[in-house]
mmCIF file of C-alpha atoms in Angstrom:
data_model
loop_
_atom_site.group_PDB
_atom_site.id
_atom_site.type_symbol
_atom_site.label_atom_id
_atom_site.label_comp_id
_atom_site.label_asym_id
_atom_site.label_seq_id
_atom_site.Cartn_x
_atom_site.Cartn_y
_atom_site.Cartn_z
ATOM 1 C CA UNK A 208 -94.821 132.439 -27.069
ATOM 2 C CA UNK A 209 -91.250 133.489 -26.405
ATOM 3 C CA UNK A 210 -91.453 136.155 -24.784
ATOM 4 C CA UNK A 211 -92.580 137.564 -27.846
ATOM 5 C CA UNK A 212 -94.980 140.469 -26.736
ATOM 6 C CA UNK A 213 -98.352 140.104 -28.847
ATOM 7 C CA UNK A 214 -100.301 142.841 -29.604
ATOM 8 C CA UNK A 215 -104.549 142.754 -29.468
ATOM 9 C CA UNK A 216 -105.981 143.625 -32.735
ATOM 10 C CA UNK A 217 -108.983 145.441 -31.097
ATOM 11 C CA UNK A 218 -106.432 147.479 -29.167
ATOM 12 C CA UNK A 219 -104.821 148.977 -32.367
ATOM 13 C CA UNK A 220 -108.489 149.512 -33.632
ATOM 14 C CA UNK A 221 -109.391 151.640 -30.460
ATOM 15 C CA UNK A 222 -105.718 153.106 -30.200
ATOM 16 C CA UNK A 223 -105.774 153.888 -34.407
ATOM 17 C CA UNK A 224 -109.354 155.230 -33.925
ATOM 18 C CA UNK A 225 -108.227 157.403 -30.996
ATOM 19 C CA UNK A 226 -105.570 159.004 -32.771
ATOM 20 C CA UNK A 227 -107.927 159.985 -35.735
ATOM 21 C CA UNK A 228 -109.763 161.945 -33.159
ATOM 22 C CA UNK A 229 -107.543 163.711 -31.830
ATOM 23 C CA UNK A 230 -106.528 164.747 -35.279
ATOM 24 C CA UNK A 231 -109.665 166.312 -36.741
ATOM 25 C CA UNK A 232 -110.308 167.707 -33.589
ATOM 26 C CA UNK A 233 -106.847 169.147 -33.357
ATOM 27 C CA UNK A 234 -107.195 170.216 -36.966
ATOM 28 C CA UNK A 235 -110.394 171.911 -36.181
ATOM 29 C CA UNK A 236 -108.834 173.877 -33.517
ATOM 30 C CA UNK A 237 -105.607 175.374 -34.989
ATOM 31 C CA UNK A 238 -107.193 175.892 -38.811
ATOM 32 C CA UNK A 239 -110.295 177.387 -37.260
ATOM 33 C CA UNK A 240 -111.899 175.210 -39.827
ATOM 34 C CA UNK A 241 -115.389 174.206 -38.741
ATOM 35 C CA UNK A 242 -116.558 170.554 -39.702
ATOM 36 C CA UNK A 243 -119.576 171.039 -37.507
ATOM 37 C CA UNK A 244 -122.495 168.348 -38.211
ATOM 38 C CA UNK A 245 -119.630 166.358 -40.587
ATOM 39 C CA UNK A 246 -119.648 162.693 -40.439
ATOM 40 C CA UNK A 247 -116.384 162.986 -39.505
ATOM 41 C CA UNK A 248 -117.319 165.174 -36.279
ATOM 42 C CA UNK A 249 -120.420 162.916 -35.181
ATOM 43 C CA UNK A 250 -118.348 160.170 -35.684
ATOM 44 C CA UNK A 251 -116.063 161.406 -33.693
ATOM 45 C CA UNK A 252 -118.840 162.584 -30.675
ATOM 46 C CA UNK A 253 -120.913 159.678 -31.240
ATOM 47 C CA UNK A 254 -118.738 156.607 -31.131
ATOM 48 C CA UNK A 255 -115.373 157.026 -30.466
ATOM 49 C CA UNK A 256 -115.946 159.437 -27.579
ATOM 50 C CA UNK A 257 -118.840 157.502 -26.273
ATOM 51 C CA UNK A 258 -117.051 154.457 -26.326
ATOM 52 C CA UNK A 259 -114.276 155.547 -24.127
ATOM 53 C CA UNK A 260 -116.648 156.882 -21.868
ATOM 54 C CA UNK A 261 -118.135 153.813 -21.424
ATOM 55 C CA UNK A 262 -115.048 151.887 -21.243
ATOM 56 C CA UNK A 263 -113.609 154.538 -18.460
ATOM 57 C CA UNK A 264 -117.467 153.921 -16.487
ATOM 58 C CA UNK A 265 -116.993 150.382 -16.231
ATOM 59 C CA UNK A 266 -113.368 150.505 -15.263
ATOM 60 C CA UNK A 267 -114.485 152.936 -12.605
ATOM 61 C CA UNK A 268 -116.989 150.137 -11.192
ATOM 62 C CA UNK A 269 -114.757 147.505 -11.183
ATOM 63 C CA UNK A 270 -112.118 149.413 -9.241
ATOM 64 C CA UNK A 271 -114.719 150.180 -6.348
ATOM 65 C CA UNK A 272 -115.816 146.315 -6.053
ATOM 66 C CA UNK A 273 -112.700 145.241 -5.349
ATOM 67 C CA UNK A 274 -111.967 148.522 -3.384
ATOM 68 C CA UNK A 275 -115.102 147.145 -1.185
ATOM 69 C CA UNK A 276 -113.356 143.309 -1.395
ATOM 70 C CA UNK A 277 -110.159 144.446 -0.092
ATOM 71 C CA UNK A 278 -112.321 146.957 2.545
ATOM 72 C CA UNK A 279 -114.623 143.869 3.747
ATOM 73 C CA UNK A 280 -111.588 141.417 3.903
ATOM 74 C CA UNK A 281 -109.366 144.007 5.875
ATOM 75 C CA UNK A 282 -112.086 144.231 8.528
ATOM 76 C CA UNK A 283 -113.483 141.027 8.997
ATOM 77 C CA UNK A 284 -110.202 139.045 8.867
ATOM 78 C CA UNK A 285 -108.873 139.733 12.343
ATOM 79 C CA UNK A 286 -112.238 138.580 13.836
ATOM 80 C CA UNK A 287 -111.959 134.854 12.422
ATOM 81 C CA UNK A 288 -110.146 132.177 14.223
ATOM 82 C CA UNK A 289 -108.927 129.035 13.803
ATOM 83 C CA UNK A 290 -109.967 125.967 15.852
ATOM 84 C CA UNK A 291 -108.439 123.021 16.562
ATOM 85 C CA UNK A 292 -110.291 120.313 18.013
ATOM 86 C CA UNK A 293 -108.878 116.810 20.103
ATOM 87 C CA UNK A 294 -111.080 113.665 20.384
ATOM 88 C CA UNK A 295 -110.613 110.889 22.372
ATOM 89 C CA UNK A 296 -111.491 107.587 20.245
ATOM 90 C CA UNK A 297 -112.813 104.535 21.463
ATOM 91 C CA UNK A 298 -111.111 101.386 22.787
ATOM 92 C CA UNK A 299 -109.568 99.750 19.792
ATOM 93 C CA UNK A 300 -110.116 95.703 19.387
ATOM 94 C CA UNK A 301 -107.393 94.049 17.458
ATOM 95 C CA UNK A 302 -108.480 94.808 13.923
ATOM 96 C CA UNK A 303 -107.100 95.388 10.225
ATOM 97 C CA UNK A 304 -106.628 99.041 11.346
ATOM 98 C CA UNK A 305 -105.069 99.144 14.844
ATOM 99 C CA UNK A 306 -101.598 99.898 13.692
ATOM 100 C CA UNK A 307 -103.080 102.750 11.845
ATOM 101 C CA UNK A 308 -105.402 104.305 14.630
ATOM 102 C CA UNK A 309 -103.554 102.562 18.470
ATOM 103 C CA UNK A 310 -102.267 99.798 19.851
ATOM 104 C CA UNK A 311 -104.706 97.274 21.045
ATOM 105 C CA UNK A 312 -106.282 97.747 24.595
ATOM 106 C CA UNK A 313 -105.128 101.634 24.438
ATOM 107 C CA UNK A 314 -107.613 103.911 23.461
ATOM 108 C CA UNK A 315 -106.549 107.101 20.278
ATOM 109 C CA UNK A 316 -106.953 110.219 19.694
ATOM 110 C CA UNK A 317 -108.237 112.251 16.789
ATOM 111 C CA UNK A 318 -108.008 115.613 15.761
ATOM 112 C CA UNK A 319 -110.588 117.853 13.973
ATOM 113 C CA UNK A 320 -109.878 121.462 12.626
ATOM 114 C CA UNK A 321 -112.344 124.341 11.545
ATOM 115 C CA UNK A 322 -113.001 127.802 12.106
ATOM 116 C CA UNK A 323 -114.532 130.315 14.333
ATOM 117 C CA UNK A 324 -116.161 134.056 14.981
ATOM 118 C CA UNK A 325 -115.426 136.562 17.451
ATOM 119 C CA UNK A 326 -118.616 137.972 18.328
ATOM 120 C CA UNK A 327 -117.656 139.923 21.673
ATOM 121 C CA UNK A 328 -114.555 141.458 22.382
ATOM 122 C CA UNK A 329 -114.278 139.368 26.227
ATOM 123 C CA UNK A 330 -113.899 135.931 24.817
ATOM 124 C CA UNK A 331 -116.978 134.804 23.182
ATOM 125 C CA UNK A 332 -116.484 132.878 19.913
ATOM 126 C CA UNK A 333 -119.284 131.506 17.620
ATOM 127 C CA UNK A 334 -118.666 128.082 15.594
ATOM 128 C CA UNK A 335 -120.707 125.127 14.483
ATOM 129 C CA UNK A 336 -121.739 122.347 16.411
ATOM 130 C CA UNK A 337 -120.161 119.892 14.045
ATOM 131 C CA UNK A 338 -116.628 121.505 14.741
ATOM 132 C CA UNK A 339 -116.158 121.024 18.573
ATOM 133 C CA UNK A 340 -119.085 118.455 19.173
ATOM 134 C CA UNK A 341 -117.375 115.677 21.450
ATOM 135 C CA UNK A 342 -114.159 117.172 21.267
ATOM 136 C CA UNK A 343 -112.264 116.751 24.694
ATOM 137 C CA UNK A 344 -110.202 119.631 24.109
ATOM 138 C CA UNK A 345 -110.828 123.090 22.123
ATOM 139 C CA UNK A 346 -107.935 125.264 21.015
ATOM 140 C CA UNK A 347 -108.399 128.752 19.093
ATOM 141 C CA UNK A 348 -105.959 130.443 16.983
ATOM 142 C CA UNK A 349 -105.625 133.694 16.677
ATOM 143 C CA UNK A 350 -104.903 135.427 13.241
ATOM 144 C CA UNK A 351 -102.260 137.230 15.637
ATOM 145 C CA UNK A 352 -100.883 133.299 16.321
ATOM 146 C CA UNK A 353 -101.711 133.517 20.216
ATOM 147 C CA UNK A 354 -103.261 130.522 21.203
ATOM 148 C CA UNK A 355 -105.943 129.400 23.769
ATOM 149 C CA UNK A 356 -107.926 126.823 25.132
ATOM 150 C CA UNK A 357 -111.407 127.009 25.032
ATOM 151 C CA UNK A 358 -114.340 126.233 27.484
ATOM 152 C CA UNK A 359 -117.265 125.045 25.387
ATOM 153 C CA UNK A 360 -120.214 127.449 26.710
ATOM 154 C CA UNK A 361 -123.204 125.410 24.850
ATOM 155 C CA UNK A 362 -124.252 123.336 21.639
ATOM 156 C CA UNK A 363 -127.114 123.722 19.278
ATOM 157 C CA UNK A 364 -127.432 120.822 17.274
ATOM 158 C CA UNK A 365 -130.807 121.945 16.056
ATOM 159 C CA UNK A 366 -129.159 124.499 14.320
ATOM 160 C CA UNK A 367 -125.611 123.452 14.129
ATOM 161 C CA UNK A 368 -124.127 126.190 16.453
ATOM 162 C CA UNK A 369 -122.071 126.331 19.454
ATOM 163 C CA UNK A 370 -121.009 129.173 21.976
ATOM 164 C CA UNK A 371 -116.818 128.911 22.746
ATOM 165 C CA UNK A 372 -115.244 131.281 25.781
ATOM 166 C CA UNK A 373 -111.711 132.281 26.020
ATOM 167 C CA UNK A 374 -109.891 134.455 28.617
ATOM 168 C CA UNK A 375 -109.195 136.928 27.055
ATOM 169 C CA UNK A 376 -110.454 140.664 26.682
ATOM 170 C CA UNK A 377 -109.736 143.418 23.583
ATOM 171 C CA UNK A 378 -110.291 141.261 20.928
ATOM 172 C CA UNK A 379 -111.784 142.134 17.707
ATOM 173 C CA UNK A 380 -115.433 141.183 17.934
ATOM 174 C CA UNK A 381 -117.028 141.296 13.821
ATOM 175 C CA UNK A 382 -119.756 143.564 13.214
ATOM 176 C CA UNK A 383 -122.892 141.710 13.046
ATOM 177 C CA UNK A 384 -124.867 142.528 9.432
ATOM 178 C CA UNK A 385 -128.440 141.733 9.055
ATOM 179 C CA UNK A 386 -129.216 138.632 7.071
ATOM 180 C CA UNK A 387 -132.843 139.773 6.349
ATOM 181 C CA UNK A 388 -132.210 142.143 4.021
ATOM 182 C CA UNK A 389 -129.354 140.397 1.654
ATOM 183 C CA UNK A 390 -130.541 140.156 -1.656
ATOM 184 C CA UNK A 391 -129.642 137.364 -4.237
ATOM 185 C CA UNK A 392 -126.614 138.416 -6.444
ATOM 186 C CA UNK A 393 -125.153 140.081 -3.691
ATOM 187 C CA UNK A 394 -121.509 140.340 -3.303
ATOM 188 C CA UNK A 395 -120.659 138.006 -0.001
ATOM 189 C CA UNK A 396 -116.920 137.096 1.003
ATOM 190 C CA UNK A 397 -116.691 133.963 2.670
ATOM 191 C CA UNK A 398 -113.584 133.745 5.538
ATOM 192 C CA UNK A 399 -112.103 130.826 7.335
ATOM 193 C CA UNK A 400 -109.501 128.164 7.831
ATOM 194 C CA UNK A 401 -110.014 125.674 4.635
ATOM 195 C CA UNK A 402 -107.504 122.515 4.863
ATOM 196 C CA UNK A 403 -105.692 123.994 8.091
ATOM 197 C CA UNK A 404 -104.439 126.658 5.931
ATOM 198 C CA UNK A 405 -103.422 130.630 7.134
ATOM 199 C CA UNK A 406 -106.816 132.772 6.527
ATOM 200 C CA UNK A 407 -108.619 132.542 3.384
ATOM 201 C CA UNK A 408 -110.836 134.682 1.555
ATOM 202 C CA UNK A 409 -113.025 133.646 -1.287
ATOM 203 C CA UNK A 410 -115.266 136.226 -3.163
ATOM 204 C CA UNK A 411 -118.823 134.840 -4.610
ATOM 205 C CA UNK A 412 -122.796 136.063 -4.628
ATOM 206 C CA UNK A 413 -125.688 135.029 -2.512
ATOM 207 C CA UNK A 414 -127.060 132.184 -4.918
ATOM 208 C CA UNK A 415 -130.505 131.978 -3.136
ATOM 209 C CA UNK A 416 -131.694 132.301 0.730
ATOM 210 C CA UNK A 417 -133.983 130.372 3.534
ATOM 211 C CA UNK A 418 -132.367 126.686 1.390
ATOM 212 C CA UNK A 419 -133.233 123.616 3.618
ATOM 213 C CA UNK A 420 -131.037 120.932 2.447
ATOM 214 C CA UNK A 421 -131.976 118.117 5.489
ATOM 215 C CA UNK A 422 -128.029 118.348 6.132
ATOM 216 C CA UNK A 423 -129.326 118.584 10.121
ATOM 217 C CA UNK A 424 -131.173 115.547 11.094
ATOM 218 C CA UNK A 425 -132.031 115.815 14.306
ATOM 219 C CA UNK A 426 -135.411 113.633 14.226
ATOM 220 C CA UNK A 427 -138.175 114.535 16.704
ATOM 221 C CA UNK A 428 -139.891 112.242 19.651
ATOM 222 C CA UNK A 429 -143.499 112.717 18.008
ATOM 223 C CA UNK A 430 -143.460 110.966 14.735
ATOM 224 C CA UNK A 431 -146.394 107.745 14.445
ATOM 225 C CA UNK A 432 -147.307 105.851 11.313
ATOM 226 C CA UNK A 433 -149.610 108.325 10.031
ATOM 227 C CA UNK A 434 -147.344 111.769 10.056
ATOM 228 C CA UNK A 435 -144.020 112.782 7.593
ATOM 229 C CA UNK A 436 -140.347 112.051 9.215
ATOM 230 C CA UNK A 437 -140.411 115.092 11.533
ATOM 231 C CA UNK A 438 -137.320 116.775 12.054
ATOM 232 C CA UNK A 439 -136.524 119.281 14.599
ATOM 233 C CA UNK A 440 -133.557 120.573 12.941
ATOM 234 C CA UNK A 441 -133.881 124.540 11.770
ATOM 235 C CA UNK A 442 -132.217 124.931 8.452
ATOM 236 C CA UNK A 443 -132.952 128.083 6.317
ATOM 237 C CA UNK A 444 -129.450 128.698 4.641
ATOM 238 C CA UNK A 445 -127.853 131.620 2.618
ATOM 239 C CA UNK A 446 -126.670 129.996 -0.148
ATOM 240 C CA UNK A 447 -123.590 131.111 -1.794
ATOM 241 C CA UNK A 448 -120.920 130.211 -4.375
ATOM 242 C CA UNK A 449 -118.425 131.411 -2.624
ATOM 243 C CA UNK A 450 -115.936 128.898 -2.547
ATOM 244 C CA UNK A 451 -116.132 126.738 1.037
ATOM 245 C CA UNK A 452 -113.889 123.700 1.663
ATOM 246 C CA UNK A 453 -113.955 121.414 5.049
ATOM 247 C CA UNK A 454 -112.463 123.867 7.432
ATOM 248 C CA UNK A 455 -114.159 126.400 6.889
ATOM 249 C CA UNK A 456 -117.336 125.364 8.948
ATOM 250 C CA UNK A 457 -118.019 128.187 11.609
ATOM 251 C CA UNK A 458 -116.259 130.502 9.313
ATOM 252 C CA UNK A 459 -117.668 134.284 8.365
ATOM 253 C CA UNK A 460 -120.047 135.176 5.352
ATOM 254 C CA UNK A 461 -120.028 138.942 5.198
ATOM 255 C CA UNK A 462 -121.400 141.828 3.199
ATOM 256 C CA UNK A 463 -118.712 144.522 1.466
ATOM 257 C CA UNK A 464 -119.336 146.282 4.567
ATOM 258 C CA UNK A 465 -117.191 143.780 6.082
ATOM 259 C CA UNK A 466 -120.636 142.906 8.210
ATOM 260 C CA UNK A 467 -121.468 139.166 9.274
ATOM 261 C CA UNK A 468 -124.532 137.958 7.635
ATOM 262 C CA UNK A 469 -124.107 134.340 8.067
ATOM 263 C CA UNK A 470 -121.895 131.556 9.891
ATOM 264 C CA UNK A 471 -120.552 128.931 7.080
ATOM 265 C CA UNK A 472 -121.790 125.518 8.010
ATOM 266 C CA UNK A 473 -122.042 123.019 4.907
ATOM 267 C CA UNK A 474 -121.342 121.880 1.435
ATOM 268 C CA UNK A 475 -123.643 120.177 -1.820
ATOM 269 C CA UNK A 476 -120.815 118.464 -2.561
ATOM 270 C CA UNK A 477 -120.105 114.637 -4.493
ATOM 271 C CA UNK A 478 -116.805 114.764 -3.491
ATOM 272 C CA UNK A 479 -116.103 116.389 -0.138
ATOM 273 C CA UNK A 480 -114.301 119.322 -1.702
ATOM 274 C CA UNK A 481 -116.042 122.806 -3.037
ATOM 275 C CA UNK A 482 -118.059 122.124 -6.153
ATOM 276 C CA UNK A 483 -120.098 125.369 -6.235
ATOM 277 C CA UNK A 484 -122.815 125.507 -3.574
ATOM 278 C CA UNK A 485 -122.181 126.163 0.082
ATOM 279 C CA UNK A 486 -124.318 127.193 2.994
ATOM 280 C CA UNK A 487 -124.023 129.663 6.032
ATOM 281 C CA UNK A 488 -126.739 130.007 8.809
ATOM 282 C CA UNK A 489 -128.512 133.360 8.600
ATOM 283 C CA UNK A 490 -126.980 135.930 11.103
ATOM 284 C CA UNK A 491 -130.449 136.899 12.371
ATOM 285 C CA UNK A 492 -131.301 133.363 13.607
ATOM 286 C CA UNK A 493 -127.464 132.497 14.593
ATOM 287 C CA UNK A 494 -127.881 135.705 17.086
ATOM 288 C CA UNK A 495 -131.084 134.564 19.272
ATOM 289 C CA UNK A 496 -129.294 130.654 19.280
ATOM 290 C CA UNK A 497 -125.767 132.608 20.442
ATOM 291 C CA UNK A 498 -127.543 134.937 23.193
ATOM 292 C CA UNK A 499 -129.636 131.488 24.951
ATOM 293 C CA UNK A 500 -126.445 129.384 25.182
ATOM 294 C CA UNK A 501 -124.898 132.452 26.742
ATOM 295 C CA UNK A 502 -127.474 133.257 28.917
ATOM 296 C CA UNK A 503 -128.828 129.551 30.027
ATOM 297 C CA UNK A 504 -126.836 127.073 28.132
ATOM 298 C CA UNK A 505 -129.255 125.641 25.948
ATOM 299 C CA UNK A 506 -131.792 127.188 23.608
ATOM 300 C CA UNK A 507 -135.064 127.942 24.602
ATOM 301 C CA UNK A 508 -137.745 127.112 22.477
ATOM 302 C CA UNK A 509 -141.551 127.776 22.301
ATOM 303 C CA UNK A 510 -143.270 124.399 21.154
ATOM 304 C CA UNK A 511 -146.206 124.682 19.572
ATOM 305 C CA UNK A 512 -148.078 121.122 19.437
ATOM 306 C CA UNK A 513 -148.169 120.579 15.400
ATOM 307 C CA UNK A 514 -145.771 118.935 13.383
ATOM 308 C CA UNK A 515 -144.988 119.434 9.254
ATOM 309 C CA UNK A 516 -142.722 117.884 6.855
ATOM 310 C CA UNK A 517 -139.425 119.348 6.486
ATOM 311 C CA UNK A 518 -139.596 121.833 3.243
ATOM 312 C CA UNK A 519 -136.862 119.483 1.216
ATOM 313 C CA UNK A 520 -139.274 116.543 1.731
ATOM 314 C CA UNK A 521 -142.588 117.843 1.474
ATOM 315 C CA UNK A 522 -143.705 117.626 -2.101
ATOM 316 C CA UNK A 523 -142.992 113.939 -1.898
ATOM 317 C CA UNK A 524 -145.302 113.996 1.379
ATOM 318 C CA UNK A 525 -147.947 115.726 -0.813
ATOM 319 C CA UNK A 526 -147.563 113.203 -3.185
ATOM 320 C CA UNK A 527 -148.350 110.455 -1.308
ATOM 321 C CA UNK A 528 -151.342 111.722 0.176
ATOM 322 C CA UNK A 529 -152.716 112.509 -2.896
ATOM 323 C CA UNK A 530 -152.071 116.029 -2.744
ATOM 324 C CA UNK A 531 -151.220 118.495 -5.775
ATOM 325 C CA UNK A 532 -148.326 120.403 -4.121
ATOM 326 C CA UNK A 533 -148.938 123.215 -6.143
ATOM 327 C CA UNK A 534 -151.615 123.600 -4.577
ATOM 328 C CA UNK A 535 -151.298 123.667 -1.014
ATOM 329 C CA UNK A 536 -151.051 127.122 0.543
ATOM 330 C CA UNK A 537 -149.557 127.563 4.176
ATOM 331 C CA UNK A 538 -148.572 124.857 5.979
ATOM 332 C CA UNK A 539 -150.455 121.576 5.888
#
């Protein structure tokens, strides 16, 4: 406990039993004495020299996973920005908390902070809605600390994604992945701007995919006594345990290619803070939302006519119309 240096049982077991080896075999060699098919000798081929195979395999694989984590975070890094957001607050009216939040008659001003994407090299920058929704001013950080204000291009709120513009050209767009084919237990790195801080990394896996949580309500125009709570919003989220904070919404999920499969949007959280489950829009979907704010400013959308629950409340919908939700196949 002093500075006392402790040494691992197990250790001199595999050190003792290493040194044993390397004496019978040494003895075999210089007496030209054969112990061929001895205990001694399979001993000697079967478990000691196995095991240090084994050990020198997995030591191997671990070195080339975080080889890929410091490969993924060295390429993806430069593309992430931080944004800083500026509301302007409504007319305050004499309360407990004016002294906190204005003077009375004057209206304040709050400020928001998350994170952001480069997706093309001129200026284009990828975020969530919830990060510069109603902001009044939009400034991005660089990783390389040059600052710039932002012109909002378009909002999603159907999917939580907005389209930011900068002037600027050369910058280091990320190299889109695709989200369709990430498996669960993947290796994902998630990248952003938790609590204002510099960039962050945080390693996890890809818990389970296409998760609607209802964190988007965004209900519809067409609901009537007889139909579920429609909801327009899209949600089919890469979950991850990655660790996610508030700041990090609009931040990268990437591969150990360093490739973006996923924008970081939301947290299962009871208290605000990471607890083990966050969620990043698929890549795939954020791409088509991206390209229709850039080309038209909203996203364009074919509407079908027919309305379903949303998949986090439809068992209970089955329920109550006497349905067995086990057994409903398709869409009802």
């Amino acid at each position: 406990l002093c500075g006392h240096k402790r040494t691992n049982y197990k250790q001199m077991k595999n050190n003792s039993l290493l040194i044993i080896a390397t004496m019978l075999i040494s003895y075999q060699s210089l007496a030209g004495y054969s112990v061929e098919n001895s205990p001694a000798e399979e001993f000697v081929k079967d478990t000691i020299l196995q095991s240090l195979s084994n050990d020198i395999i997995h030591y191997e694989k671990s070195q080339n996973v975080m080889g890929y984590f410091f490969k993924a975070s060295k390429a993806v890094t430069p593309s992430v920005v931080h944004i800083k957001t500026i509301y302007k607050g409504s007319e305050t009216s004499g309360n407990s908390g004016q002294q906190l939040y204005g003077s009375p008659g004057k209206s304040s001003l709050a400020m928001g902070s998350g994170s952001g994407i480069i997706i093309e090299a001129d200026g284009y920058i990828a975020t969530n809605n919830h990060v510069v929704e109603n902001a009044v001013e939009i400034e991005v950080i660089l990783p390389d600390k040059r600052i710039f204000t932002a012109t909002l291009v378009g909002l999603d709120p159907n999917t939580d994604l907005a389209l930011l513009k900068v002037n600027a050209t050369g910058l280091p767009a990320v190299k889109f992945g695709n989200s369709d084919i990430v498996e669960i237990g993947e290796w994902v790195l998630a990248v952003g701007y938790p609590f204002s801080l510099n960039t962050t990394v945080t390693a996890g896996i890809v818990s389970a995919k296409a998760r609607s949580i209802g964190i988007i309500n965004r209900p519809g125009n067409n609901s009537d006594g007889n139909s579920p709570n429609m909801n327009t919003a899209v949600e089919s989220f890469i979950q991850t345990d990655a660790a996610i904070n508030p700041g990090n919404s609009g931040g990268a999920l990437v591969n150990l290619n360093g490739e973006l499969i996923g924008i970081n949007s939301a947290i299962a959280s009871q208290t605000g803070s990471y607890s083990g489950y966050g969620f990043a829009i698929p890549v795939n979907l954020a791409k088509k939302i991206l390209d229709d704010l850039k080309k038209y400013g909203i996203v364009k959308r074919g509407i079908l006519g027919v309305s379903f629950p949303a998949p986090i409340a439809e068992d209970q919908f089955f329920k109550q119309q006497g349905l067995d939700p086990a057994k409903v196949k398709g869409v009802y």
